[in-house]
PDB file of C-alpha atoms in Angstrom:
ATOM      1  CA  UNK C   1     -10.904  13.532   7.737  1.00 77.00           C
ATOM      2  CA  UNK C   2      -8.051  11.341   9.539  1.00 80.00           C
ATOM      3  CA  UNK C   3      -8.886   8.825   7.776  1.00 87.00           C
ATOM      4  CA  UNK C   4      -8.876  10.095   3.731  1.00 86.00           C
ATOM      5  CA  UNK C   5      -6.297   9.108   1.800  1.00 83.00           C
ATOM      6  CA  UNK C   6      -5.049  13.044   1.656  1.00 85.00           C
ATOM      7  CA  UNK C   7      -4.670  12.461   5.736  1.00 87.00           C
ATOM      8  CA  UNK C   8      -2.792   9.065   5.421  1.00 85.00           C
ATOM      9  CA  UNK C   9       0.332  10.471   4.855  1.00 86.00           C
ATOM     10  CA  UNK C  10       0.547  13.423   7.665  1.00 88.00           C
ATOM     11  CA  UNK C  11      -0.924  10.601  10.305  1.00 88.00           C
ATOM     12  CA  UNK C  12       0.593   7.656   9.088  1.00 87.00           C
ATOM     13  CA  UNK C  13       4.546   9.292   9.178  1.00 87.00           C
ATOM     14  CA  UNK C  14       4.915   8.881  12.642  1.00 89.00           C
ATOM     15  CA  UNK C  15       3.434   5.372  13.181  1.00 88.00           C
ATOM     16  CA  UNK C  16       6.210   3.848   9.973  1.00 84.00           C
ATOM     17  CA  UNK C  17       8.950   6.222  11.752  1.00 85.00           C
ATOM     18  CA  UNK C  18       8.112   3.811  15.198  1.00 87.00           C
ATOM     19  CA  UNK C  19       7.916   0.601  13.263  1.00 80.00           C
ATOM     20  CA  UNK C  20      11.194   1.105  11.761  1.00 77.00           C
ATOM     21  CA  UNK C  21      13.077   1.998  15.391  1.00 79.00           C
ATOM     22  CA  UNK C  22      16.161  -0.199  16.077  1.00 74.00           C
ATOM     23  CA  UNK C  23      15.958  -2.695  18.787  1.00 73.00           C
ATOM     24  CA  UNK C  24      12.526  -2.847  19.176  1.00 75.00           C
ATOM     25  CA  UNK C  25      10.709  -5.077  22.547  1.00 79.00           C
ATOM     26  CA  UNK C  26       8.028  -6.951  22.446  1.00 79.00           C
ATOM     27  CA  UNK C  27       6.067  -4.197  23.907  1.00 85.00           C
ATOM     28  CA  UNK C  28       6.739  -1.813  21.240  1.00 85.00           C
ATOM     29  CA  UNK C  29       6.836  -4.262  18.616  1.00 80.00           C
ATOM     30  CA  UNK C  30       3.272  -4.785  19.781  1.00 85.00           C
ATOM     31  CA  UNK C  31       2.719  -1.011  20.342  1.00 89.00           C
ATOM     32  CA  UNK C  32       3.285  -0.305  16.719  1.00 87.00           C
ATOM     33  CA  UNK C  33       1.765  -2.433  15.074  1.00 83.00           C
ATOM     34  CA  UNK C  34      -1.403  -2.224  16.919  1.00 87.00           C
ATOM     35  CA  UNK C  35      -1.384   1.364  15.955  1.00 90.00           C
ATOM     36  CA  UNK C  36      -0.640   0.755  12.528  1.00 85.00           C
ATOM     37  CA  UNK C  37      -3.544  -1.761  12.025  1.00 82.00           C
ATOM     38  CA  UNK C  38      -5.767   0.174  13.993  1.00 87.00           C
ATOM     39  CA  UNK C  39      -4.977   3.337  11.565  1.00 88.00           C
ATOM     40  CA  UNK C  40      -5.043   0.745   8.466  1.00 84.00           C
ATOM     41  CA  UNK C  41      -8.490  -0.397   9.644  1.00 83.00           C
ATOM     42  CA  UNK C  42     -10.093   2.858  10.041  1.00 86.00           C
ATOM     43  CA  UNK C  43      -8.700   3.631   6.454  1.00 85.00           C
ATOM     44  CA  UNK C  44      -9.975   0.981   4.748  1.00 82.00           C
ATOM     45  CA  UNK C  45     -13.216   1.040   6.357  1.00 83.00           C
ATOM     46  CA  UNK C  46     -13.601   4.673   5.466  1.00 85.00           C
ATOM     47  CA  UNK C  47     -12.481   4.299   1.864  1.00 83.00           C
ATOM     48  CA  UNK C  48     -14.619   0.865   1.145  1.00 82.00           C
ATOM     49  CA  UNK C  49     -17.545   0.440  -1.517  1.00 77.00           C
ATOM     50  CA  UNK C  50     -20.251   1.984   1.187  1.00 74.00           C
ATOM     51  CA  UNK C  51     -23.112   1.503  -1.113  1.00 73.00           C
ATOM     52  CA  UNK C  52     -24.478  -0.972   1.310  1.00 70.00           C
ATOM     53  CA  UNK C  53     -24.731  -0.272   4.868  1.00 72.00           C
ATOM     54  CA  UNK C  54     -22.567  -1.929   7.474  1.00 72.00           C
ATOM     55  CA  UNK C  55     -22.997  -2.744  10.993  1.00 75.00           C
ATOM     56  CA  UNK C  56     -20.891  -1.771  13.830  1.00 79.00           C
ATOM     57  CA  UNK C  57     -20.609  -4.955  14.955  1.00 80.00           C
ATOM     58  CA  UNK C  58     -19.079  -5.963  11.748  1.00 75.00           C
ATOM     59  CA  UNK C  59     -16.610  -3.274  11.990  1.00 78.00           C
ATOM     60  CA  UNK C  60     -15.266  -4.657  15.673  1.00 84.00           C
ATOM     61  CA  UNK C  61     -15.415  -8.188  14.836  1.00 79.00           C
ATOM     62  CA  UNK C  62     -12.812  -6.914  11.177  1.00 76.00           C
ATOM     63  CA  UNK C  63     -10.802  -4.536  13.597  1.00 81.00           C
ATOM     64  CA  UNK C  64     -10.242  -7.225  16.236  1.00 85.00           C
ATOM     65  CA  UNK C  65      -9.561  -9.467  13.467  1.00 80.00           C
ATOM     66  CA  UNK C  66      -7.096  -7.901  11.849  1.00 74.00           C
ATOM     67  CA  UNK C  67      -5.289  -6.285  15.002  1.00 80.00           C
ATOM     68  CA  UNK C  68      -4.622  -9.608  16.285  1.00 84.00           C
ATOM     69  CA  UNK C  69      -3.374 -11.105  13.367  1.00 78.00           C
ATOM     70  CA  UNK C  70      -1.303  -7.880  12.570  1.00 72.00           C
ATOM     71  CA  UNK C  71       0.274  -8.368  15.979  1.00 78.00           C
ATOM     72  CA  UNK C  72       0.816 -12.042  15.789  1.00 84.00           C
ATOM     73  CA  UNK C  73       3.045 -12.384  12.194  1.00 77.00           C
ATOM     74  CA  UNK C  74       5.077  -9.078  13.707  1.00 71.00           C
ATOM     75  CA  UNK C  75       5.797 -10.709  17.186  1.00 77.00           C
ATOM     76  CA  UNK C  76       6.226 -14.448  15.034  1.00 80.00           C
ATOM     77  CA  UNK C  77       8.519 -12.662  12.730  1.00 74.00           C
ATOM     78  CA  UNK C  78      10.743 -10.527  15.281  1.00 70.00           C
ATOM     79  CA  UNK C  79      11.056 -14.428  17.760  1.00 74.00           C
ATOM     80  CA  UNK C  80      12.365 -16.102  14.937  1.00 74.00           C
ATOM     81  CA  UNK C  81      14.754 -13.445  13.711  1.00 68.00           C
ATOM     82  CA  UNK C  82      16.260 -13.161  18.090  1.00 67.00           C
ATOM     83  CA  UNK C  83      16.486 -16.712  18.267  1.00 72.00           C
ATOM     84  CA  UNK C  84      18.393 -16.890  15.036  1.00 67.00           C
ATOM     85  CA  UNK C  85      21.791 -17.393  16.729  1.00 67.00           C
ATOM     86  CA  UNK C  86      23.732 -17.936  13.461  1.00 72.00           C
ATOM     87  CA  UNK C  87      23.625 -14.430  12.428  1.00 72.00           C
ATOM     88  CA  UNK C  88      26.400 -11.407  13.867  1.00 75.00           C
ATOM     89  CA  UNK C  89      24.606  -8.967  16.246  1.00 73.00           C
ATOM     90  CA  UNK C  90      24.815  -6.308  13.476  1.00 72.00           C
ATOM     91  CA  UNK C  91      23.421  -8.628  10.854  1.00 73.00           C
ATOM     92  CA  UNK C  92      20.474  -9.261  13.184  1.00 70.00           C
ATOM     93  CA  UNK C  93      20.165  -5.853  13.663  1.00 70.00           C
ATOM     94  CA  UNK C  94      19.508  -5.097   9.633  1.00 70.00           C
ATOM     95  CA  UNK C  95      17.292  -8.294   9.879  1.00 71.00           C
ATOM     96  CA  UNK C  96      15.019  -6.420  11.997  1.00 69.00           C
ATOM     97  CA  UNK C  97      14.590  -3.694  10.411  1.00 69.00           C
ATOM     98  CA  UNK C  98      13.384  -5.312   7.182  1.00 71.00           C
ATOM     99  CA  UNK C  99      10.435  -7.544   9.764  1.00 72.00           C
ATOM    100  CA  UNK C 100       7.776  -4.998   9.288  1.00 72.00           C
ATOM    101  CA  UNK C 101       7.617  -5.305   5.502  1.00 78.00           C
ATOM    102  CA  UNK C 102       6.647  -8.714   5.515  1.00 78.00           C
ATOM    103  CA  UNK C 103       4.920  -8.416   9.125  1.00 75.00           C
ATOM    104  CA  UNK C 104       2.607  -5.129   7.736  1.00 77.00           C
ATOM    105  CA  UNK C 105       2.206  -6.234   3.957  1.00 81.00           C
ATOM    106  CA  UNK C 106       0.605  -9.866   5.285  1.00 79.00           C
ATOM    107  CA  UNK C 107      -1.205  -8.362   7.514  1.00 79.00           C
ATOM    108  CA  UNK C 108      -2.574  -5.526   5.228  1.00 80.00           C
ATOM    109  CA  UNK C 109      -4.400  -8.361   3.483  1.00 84.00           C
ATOM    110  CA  UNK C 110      -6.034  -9.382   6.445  1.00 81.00           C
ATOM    111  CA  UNK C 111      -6.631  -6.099   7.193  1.00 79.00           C
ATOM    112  CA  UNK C 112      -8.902  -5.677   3.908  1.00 83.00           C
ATOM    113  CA  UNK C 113     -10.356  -8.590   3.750  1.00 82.00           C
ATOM    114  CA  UNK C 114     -12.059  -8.505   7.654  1.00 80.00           C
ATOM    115  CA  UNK C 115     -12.552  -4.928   7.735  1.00 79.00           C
ATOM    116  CA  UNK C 116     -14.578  -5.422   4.030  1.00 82.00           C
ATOM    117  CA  UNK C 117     -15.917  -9.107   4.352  1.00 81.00           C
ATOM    118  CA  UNK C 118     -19.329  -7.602   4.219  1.00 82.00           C
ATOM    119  CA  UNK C 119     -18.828  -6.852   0.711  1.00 85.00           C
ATOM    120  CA  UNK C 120     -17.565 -10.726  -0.055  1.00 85.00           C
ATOM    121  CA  UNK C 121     -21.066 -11.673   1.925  1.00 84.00           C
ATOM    122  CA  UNK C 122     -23.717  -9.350   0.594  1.00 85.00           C
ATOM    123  CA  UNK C 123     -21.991  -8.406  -2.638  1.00 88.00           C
ATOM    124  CA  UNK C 124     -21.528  -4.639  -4.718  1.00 90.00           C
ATOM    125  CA  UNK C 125     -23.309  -2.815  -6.719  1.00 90.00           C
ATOM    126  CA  UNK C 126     -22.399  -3.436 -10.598  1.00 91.00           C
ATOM    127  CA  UNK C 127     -23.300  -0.041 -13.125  1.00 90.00           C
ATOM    128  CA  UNK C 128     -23.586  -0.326 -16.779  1.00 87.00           C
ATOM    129  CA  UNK C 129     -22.142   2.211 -19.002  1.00 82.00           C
ATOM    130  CA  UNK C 130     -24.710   4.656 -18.691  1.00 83.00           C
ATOM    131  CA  UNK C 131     -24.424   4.647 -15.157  1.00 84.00           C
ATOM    132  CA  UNK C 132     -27.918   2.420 -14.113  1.00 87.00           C
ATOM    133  CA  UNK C 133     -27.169  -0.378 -11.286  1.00 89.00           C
ATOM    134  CA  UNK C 134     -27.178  -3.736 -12.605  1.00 89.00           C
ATOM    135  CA  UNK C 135     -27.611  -5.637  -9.868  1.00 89.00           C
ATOM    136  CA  UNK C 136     -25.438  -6.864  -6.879  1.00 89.00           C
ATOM    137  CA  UNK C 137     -22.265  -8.909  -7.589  1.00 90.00           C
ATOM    138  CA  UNK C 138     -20.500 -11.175  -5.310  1.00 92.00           C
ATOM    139  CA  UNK C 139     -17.586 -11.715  -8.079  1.00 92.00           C
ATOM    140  CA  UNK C 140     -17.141  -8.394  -8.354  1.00 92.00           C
ATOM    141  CA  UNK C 141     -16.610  -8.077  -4.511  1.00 91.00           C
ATOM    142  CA  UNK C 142     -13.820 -10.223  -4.793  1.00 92.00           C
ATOM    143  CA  UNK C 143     -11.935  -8.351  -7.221  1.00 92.00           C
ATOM    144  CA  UNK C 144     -12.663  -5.200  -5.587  1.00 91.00           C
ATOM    145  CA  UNK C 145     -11.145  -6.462  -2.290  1.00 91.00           C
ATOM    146  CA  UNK C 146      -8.185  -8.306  -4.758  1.00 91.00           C
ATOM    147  CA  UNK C 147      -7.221  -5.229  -5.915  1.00 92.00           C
ATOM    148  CA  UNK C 148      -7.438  -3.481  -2.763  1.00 90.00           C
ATOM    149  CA  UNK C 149      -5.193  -5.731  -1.161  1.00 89.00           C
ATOM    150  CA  UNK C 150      -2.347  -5.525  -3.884  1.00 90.00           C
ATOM    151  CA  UNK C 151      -2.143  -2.126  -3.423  1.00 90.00           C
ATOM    152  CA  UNK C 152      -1.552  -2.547   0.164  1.00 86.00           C
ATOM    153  CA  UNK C 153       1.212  -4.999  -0.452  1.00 87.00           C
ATOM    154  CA  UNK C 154       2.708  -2.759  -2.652  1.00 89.00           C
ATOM    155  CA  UNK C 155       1.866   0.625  -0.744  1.00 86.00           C
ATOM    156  CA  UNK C 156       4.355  -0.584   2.486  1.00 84.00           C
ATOM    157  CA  UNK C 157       7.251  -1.901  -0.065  1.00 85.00           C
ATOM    158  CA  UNK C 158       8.963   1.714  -0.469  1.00 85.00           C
ATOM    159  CA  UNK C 159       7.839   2.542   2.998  1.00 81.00           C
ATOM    160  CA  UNK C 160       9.594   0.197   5.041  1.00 78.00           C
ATOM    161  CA  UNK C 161      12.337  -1.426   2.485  1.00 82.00           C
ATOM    162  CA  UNK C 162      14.206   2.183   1.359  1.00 86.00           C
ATOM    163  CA  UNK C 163      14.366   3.485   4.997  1.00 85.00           C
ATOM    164  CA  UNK C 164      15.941   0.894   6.504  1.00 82.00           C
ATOM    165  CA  UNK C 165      18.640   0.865   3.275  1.00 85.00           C
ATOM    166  CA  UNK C 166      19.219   4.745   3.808  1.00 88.00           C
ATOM    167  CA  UNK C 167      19.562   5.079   7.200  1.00 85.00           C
ATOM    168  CA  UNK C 168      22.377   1.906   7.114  1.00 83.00           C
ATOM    169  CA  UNK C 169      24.338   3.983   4.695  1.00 87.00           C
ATOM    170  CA  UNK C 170      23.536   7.566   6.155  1.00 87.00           C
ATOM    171  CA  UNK C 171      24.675   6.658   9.630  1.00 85.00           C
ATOM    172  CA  UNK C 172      28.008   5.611   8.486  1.00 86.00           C
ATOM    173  CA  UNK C 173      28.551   9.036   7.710  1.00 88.00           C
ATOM    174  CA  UNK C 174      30.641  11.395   9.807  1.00 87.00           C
ATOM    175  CA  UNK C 175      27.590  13.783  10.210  1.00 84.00           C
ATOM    176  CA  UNK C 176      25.428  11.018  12.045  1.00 84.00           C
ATOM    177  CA  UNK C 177      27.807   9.538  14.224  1.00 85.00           C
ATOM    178  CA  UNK C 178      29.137  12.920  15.406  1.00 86.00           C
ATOM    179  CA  UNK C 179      25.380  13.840  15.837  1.00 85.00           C
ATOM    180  CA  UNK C 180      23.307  10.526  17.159  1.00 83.00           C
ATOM    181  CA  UNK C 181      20.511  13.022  18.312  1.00 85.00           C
ATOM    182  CA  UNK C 182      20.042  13.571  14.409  1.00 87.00           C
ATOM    183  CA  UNK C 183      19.210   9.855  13.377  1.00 85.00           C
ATOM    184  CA  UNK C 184      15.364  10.248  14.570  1.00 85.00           C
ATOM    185  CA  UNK C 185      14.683  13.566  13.065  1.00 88.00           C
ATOM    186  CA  UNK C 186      17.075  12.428   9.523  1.00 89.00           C
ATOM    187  CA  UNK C 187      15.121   8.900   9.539  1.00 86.00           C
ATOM    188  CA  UNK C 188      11.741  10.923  10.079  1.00 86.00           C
ATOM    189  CA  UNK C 189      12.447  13.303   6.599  1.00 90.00           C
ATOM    190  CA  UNK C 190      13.655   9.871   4.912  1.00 89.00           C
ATOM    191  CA  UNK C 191      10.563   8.007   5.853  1.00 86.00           C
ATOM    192  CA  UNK C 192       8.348  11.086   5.066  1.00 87.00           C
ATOM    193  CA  UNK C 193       9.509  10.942   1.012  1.00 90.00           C
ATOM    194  CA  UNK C 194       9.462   7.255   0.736  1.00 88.00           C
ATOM    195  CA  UNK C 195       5.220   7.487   2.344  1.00 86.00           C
ATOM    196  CA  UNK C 196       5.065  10.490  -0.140  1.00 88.00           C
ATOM    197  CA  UNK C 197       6.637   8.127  -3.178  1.00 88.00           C
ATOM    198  CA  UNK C 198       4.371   5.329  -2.189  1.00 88.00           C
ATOM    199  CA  UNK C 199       1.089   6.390  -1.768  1.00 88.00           C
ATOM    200  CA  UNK C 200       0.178   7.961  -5.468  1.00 89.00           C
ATOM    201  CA  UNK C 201       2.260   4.858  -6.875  1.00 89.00           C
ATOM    202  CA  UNK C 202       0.069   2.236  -4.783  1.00 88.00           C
ATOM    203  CA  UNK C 203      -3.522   3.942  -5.596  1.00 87.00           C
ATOM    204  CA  UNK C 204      -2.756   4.195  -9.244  1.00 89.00           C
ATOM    205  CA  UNK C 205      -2.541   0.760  -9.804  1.00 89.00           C
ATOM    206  CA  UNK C 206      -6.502  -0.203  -9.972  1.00 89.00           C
ATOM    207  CA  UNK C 207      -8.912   2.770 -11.203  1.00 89.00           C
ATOM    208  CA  UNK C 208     -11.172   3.833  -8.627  1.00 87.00           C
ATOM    209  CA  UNK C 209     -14.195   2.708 -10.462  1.00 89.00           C
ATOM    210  CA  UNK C 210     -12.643  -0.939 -12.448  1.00 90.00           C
ATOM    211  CA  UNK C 211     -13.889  -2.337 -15.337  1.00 91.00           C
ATOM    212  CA  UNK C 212     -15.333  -5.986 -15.426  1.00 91.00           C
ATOM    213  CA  UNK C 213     -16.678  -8.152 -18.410  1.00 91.00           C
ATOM    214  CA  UNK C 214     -20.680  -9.216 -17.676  1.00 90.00           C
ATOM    215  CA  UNK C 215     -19.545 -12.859 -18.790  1.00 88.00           C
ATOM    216  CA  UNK C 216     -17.603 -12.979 -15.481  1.00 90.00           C
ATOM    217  CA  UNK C 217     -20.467 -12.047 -13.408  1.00 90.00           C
ATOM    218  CA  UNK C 218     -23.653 -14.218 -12.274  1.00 91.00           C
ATOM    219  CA  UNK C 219     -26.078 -15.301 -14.368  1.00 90.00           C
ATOM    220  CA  UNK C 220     -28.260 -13.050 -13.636  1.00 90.00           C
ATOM    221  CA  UNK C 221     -26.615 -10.279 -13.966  1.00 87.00           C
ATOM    222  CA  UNK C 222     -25.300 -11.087 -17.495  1.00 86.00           C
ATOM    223  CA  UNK C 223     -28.438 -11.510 -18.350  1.00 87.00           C
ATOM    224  CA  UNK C 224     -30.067  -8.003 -17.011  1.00 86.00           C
ATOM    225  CA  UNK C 225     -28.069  -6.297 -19.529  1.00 86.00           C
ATOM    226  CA  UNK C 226     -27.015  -5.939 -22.865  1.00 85.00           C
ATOM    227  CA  UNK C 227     -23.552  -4.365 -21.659  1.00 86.00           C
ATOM    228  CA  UNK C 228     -20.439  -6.304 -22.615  1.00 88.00           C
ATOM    229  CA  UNK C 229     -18.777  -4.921 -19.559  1.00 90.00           C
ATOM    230  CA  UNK C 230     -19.920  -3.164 -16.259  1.00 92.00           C
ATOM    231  CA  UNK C 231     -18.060  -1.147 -13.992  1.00 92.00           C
ATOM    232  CA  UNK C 232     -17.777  -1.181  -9.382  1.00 91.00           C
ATOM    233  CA  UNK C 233     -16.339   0.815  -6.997  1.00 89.00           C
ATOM    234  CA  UNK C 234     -13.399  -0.871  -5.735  1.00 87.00           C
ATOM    235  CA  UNK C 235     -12.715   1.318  -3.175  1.00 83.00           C
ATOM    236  CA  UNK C 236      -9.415   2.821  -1.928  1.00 80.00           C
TER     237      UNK C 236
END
């Protein structure tokens, strides 16, 4: 249940609210983004094309996979921006907030792709229009896991790009700085609507079950039906 997309919101609010803390370390840089792939991971596993079965052992090797390369473009990213010595303290400051957009959305791809390579290996199962299964299509794997992926570029965009452009302007306010103890809870409420704004937007962009035309497909697929088009399961 954690992991349905109806859950990702109520469990994933807190993990964004950590990424986007000012003046992260290298441990909690590291922290939160573990969490966050390790929560991505489960997700995507748990809302993949499951019409084939999948080892566990494939499900460690795309966890470990993706963790580490979750954690390495954050920790790259957040070096680069301390060691940029040109930039004012502040400036640097608003530079870090912005690091987990690029740091998750890169390595939400990775994320898809290892914790659904199985699907890219064995293939998914194609359906004609009256709902029969066609065969097993590599191709359509692809764009399954294509589409997947583009919706978690986009799905972190409002997430962890309007926060950090809120909270800049809402802590210049006299309400903020006369209460500091209300940043956390305020940035919490702000991060809450933009996961609530993002979610529907990012899911909607592919139909659940996406069309494809049989010419794209294998050979011998095209040539087990008369369909023009078939349709897959991408996924969520």
């Amino acid at each position: 249940m954690p992991f349905r997309m109806s859950g990702y919101i109520p469990f994933g609010t807190p993990i964004v609210v950590g990424l986007l803390l000012p003046n992260q370390t290298l441990a909690s840089t590291v922290f939160w983004q573990w969490l966050n792939q390790s929560h991505n991971a489960c997700v995507n596993y748990a809302n993949r094309n499951a019409t084939k079965p999948s080892p566990t052992s494939k499900f460690i090797q795309g966890y470990l996979g993706a963790v580490i390369s979750a954690v390495s473009i954050a920790v790259g990213l957040n070096v680069l921006v301390q060691r940029a010595n040109k930039f004012t303290p502040a400036t640097r400051l608003l530079i870090q907030r912005f690091v987990p957009f690029p740091a998750v959305a890169s390595a939400n791809i990775c994320n898809v792709v290892l914790m659904r390579h199985t699907e890219l290996e064995e293939g998914i199962d194609v359906l004609d229009s009256n709902g029969n299964i066609v065969g097993s299509s590599r191709i359509a794997a692809k764009h399954a896991l294509l589409e997947t992926a583009l919706t978690r570029v986009v799905l972190p965009m409002p997430i962890l790009v309007l926060p950090p452009i809120i909270m800049s302007i809402l802590e210049k306010t006299s309400l903020l700085r006369s209460r500091p103890r209300m940043i956390l809870p305020v940035q919490s409420l702000v991060c809450l609507a933009a996961f609530g704004l993002a979610l529907p937007l990012a899911i909607s962009l592919f139909p659940q079950m996406s069309e494809i035309e049989t010419s794209r497909l294998e050979p011998e697929i095209a040539m087990a039906t008369t369909s023009k088009t078939v349709v897959y399961n991408k996924g969520l």
